Coordinates of C-alpha atoms in Angstrom, one line a residue:
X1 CA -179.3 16.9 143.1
X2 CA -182.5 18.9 145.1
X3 CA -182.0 22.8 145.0
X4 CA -181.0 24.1 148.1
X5 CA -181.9 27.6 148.9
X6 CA -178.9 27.6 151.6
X7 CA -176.9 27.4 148.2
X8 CA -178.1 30.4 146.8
X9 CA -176.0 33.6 146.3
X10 CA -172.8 31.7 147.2
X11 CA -169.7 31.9 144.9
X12 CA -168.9 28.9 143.2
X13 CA -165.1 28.1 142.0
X14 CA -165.1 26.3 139.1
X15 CA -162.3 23.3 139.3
X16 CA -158.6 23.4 138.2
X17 CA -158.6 22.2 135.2
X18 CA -161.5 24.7 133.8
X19 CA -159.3 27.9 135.2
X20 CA -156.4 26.7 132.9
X21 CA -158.4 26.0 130.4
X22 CA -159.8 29.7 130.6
X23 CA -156.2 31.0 130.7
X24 CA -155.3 29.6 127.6
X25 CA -158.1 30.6 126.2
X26 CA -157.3 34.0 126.7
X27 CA -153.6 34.0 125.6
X28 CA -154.7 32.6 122.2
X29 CA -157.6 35.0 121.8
X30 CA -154.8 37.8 122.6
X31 CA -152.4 36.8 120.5
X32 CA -155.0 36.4 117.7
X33 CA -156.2 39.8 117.9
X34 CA -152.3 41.0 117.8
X35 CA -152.1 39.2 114.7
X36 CA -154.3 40.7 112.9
X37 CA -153.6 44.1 114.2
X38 CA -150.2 43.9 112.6
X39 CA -151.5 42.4 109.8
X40 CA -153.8 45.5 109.3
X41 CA -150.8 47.7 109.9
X42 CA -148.4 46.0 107.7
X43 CA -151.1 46.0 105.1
X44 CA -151.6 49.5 105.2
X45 CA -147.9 50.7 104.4
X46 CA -147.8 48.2 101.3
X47 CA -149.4 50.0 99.0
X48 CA -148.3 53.6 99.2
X49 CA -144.4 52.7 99.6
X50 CA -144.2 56.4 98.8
X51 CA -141.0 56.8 97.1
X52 CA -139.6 55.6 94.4
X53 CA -136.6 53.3 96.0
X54 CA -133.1 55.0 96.5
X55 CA -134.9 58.4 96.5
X56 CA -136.1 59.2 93.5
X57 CA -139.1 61.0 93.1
X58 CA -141.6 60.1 90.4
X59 CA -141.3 64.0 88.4
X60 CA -144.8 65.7 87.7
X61 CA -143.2 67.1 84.6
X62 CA -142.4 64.0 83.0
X63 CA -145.1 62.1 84.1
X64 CA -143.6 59.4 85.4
X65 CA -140.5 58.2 87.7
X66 CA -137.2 59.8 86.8
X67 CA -134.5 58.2 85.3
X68 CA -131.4 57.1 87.4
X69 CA -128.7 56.8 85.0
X70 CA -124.8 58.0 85.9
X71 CA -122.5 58.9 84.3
X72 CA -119.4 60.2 85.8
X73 CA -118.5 60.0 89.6
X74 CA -117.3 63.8 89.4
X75 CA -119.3 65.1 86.8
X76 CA -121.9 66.8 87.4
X77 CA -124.0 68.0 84.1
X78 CA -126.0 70.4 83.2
X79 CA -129.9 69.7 83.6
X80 CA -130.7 69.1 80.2
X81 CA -131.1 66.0 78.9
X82 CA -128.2 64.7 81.0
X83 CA -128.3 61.2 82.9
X84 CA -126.1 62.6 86.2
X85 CA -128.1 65.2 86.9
X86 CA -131.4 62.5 87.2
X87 CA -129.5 60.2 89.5
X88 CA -128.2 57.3 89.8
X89 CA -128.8 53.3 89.6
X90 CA -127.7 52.6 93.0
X91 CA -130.2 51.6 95.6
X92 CA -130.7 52.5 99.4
X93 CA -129.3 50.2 102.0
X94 CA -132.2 47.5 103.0
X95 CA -133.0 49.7 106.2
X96 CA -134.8 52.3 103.9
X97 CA -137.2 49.4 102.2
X98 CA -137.9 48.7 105.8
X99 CA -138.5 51.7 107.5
X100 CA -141.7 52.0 104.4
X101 CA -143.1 49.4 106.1
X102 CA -142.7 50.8 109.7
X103 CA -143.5 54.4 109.4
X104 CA -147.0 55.1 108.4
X105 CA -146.6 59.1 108.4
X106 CA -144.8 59.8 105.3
X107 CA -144.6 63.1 104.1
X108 CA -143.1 65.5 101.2
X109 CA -141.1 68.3 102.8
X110 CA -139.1 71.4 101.9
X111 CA -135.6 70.3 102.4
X112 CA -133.8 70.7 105.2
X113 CA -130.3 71.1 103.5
X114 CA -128.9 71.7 99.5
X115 CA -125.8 70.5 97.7
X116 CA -125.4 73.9 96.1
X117 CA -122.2 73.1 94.2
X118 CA -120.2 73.0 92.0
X119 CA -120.9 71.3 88.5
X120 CA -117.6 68.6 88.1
X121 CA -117.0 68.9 91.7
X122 CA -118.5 65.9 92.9
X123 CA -121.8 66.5 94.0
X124 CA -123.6 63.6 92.4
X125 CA -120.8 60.9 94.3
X126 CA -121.6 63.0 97.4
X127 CA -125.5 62.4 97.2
X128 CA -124.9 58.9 96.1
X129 CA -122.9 58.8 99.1
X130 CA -125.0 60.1 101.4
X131 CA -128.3 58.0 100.4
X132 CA -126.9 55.0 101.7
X133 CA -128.1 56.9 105.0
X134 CA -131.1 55.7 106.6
X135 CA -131.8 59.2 107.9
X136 CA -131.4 60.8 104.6
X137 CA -134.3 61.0 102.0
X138 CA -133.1 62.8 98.8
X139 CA -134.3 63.7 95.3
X140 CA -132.5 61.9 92.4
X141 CA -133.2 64.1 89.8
X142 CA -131.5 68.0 89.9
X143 CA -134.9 70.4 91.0
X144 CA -133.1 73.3 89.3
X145 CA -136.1 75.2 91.5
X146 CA -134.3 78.3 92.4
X147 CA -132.8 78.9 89.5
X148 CA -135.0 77.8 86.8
X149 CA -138.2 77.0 88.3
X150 CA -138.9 79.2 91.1
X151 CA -142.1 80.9 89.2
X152 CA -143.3 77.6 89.8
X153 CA -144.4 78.0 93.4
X154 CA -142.9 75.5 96.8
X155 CA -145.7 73.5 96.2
X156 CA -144.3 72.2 93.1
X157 CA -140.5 72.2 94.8
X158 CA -142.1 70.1 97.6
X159 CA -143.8 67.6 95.3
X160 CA -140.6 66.9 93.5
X161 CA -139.5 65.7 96.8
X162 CA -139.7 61.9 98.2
X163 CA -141.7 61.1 101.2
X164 CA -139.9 60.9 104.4
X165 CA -140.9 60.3 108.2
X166 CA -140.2 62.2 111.5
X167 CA -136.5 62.1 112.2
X168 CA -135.2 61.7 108.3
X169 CA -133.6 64.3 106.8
X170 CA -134.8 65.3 103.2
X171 CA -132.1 66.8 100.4
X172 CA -131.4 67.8 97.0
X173 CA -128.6 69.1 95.0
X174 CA -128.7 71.1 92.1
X175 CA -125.0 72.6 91.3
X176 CA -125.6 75.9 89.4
X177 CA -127.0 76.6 92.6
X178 CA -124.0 78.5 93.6
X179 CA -123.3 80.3 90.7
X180 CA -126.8 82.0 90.8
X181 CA -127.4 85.4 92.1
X182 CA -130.8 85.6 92.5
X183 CA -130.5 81.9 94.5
X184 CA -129.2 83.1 97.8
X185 CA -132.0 85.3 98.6
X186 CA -134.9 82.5 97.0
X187 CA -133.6 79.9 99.8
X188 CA -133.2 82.2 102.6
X189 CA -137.1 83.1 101.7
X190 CA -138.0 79.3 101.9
X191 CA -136.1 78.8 105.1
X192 CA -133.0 80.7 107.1
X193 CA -132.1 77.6 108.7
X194 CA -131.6 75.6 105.4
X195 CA -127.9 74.0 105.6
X196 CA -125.7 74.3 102.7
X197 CA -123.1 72.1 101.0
X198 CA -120.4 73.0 98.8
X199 CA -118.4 70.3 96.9
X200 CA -114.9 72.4 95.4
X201 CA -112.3 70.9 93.1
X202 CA -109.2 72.6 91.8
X203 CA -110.8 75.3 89.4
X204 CA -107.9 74.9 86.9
X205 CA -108.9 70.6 86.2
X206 CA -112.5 71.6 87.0
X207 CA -112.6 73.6 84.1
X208 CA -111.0 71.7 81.7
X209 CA -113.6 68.7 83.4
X210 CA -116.0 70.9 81.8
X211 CA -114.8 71.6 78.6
X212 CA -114.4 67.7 78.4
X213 CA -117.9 67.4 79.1
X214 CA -119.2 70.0 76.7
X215 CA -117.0 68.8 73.9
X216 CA -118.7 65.1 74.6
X217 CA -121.7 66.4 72.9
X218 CA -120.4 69.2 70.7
X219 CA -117.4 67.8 69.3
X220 CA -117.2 70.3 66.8
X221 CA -116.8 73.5 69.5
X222 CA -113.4 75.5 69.7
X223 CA -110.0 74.6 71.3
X224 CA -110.3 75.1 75.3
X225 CA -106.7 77.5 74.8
X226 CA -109.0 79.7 72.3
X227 CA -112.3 80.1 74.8
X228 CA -110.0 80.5 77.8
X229 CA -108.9 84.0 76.5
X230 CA -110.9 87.0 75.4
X231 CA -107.5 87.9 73.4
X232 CA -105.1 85.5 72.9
X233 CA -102.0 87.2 71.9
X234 CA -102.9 89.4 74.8
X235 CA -102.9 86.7 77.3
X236 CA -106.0 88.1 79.2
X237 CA -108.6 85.3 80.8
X238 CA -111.8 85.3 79.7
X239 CA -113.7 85.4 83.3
X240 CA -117.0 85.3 81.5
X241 CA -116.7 82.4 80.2
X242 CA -118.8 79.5 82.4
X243 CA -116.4 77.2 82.6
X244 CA -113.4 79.8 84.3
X245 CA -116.1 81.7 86.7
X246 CA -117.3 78.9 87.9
X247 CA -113.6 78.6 90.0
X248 CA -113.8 81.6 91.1
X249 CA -115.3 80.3 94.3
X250 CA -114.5 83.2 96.6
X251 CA -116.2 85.4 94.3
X252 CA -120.0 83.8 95.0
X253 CA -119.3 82.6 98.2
X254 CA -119.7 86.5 99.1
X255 CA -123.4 86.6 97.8
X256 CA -123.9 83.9 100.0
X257 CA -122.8 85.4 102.8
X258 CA -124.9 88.5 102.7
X259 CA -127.6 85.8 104.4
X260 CA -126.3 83.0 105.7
X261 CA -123.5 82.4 108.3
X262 CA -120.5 80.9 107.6
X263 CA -121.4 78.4 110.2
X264 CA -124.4 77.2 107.6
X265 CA -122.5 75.9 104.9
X266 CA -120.0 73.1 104.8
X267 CA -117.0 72.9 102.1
X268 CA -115.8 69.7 100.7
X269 CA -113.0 68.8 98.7
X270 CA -113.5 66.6 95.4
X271 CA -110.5 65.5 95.7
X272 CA -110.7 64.1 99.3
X273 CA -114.0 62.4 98.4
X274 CA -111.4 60.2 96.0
X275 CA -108.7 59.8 97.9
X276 CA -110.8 59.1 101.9
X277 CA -114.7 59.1 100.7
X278 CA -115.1 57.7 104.3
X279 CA -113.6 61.1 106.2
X280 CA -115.0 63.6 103.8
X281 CA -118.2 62.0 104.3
X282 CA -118.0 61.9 108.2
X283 CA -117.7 65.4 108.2
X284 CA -121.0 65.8 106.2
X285 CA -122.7 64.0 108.5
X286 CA -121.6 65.5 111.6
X287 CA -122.7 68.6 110.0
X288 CA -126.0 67.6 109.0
X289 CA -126.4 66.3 112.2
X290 CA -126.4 62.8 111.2
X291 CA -125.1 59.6 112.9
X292 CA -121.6 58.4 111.2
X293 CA -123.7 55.4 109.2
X294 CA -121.8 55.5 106.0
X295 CA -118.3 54.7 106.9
X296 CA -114.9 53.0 105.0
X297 CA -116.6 49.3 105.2
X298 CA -119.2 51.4 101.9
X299 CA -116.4 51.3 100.0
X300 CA -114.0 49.9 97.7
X301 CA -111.3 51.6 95.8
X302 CA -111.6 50.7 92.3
X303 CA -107.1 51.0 91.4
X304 CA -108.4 50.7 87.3
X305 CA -111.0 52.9 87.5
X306 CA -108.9 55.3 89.9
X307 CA -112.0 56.2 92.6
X308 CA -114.3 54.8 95.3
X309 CA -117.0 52.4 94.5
X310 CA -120.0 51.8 97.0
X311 CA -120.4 48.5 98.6
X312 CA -123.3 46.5 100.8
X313 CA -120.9 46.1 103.9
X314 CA -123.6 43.1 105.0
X315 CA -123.3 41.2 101.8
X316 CA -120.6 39.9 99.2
X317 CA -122.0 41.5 96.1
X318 CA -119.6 43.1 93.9
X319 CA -118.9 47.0 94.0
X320 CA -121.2 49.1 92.5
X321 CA -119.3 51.5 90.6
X322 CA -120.9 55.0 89.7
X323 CA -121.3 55.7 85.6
X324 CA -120.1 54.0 83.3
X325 CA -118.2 57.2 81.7
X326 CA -116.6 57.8 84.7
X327 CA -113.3 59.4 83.8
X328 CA -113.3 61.0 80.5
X329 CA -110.1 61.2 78.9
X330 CA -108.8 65.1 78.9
X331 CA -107.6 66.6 75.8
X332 CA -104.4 67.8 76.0
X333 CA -104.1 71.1 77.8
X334 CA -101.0 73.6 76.4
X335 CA -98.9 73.6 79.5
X336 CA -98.8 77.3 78.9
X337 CA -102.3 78.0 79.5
X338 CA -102.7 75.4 81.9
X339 CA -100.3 78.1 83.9
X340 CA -101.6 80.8 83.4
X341 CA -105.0 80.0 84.5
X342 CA -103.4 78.5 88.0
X343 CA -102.0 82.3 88.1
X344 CA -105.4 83.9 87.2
X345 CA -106.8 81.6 90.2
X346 CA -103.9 82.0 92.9
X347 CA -105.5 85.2 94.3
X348 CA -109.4 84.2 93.9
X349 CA -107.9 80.6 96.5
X350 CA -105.9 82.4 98.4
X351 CA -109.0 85.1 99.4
X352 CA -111.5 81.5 99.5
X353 CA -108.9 79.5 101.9
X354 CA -109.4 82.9 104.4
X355 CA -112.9 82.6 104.1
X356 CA -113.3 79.1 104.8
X357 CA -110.6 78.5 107.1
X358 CA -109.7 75.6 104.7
X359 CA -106.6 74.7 102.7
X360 CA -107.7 72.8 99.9
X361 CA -104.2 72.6 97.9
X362 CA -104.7 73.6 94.8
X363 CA -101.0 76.2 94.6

């Protein structure tokens, strides 16, 4: 075919079957490129996970991960060299494993909220409870920052935290907490705005909860009758002893108060989280501010054990049950002195029902 110059600068269309040709083309080249963008992404949150999975935090002072051990659904131990206050073996729902993959700004942060209390209250079923949440991101080993750490700087607090993206709530619970005096004033200085949970029991079976404990690893300690008086033919209650001030909840809920509304802490009842886990726990998460994720289909009353065990509602797996020692046997209390403590304690719940607005049952 001659060249024409009449042909010159005109637009040519290319045929049909080329155009489609060239659309496919595209698509594919688009969808390739797509592909290995979320390959790239999905690459890049491998790796760092960062978190241990159902929230523990690997602990700077150990060197490594911290153990997640239970023992009792109710008891909550003292720091040393005790498997409940280190966490538990129960694992996040599936959504947290995901969401490592989807959010790529993880970060460790202050906490936004503290189980404060009380040891043998409940506060380790609580926070096992509550990190079935995909919202919530919590520490599985006890901080003990601001009461025995606090030299130690927030940096170190925040590291002992796990990561956590925009929108998820981080926590910790450490139950001498509320005992403390200088602990008010430490967590008011970190943040004003910090919320605060309280997990109460009956401070007449929470203390003898606590002697059980302590006698589990010093069997050889006195009778709970002879430490429950300073003078026993005298009948007076020894209020320094641990295990009796620890009841005396109206007592330290005053230090509280001197900084933080009573509209910043939230009260729950041991005893409800065994008998309706499901509505004691809705009300902790309408207080943190949390959708109601963890409802009655997590769990399964366990009639030998006598509590709640957590289950996968999405799955048929068997219960998981929390501790193995869950349930200690109690010694047998003199009925006498089991009285006379409920009297020592009538006025110290009657003054912490009028604080709280709550009757918790206990007279």
């Amino acid at each position: 075919m001659e060249y024409s110059p009449a042909l010159h600068g005109l637009h040519v269309v290319p045929p049909p079957h080329v155009k489609n040709k060239l659309f496919v083309f595209c698509i594919m080249l688009s969808l390739w490129v797509y592909m290995i963008y979320c390959c790239l992404g999905y690459s890049s949150a491998v790796p760092g996970f960062g978190y241990e999975r159902g929230g523990a935090v690997a602990d700077p002072r150990r060197g490594g991960s911290s153990a997640r051990p239970s023992r009792d659904l109710l008891n909550n131990n003292n720091a040393d060299n005790d498997a409940d206050s280190r966490g538990d073996e129960w694992e996040e729902g599936d959504v947290n494993i995901r969401s490592a993959f989807l959010n790529e700004s993880e970060s460790k942060k202050l906490p936004q909220a503290i189980i404060i209390g009380v040891k043998k209250g409940g506060t380790r079923a609580l926070l096992e409870f509550l990190r079935l949440h995909p919202d919530v991101r919590a520490a599985g080993a006890e901080p003990h920052f601001f009461d025995r750490n606090y030299d130690k700087g927030l940096d170190w607090y925040r590291e002992l935290m796990p990561k956590s993206s925009e929108g998820q709530l981080t926590m910790e619970k450490t139950p001498s907490y509320y005992i403390t005096k200088e602990v008010p004033a430490r967590i008011y200085t970190m943040s004003k705005d910090t919320k605060l949970i309280v997990v109460v029991r009956d401070p007449v079976t929470r203390a003898i909860s606590d002697y059980t404990q302590t006698r589990s690893k010093k069997p050889d300690i006195p009778s709970f009758e002879s430490l429950t008086f300073k003078n026993t033919s005298a009948g007076v209650i020894d209020s320094a002893w641990s295990a009796v001030q620890i009841g005396m909840y109206a007592k330290h809920l005053e230090r509280w108060l001197h900084y933080f509304p009573m509209g910043q802490l939230l009260f729950v009842s041991g005893e409800r989280l065994i008998s309706d886990p499901a509505g004691e726990v809705a009300r902790v998460q309408d207080f943190l501010g949390l959708r109601r994720v963890v409802t009655e289909k997590h769990f399964h009353f366990n009639p030998a054990k006598g509590f709640p065990c957590l289950k996968r509602p999405e799955g048929n797996s068997k219960p998981h049950c929390l501790g193995k020692t869950k349930g200690r046997t109690h010694p047998n209390i003199n009925p006498e002195v089991v009285q006379r403590l409920r009297e020592f304690y009538k006025p110290f719940n009657k003054k912490f029902y009028q604080m709280t607005g709550q009757d918790f049952g206990w007279d």
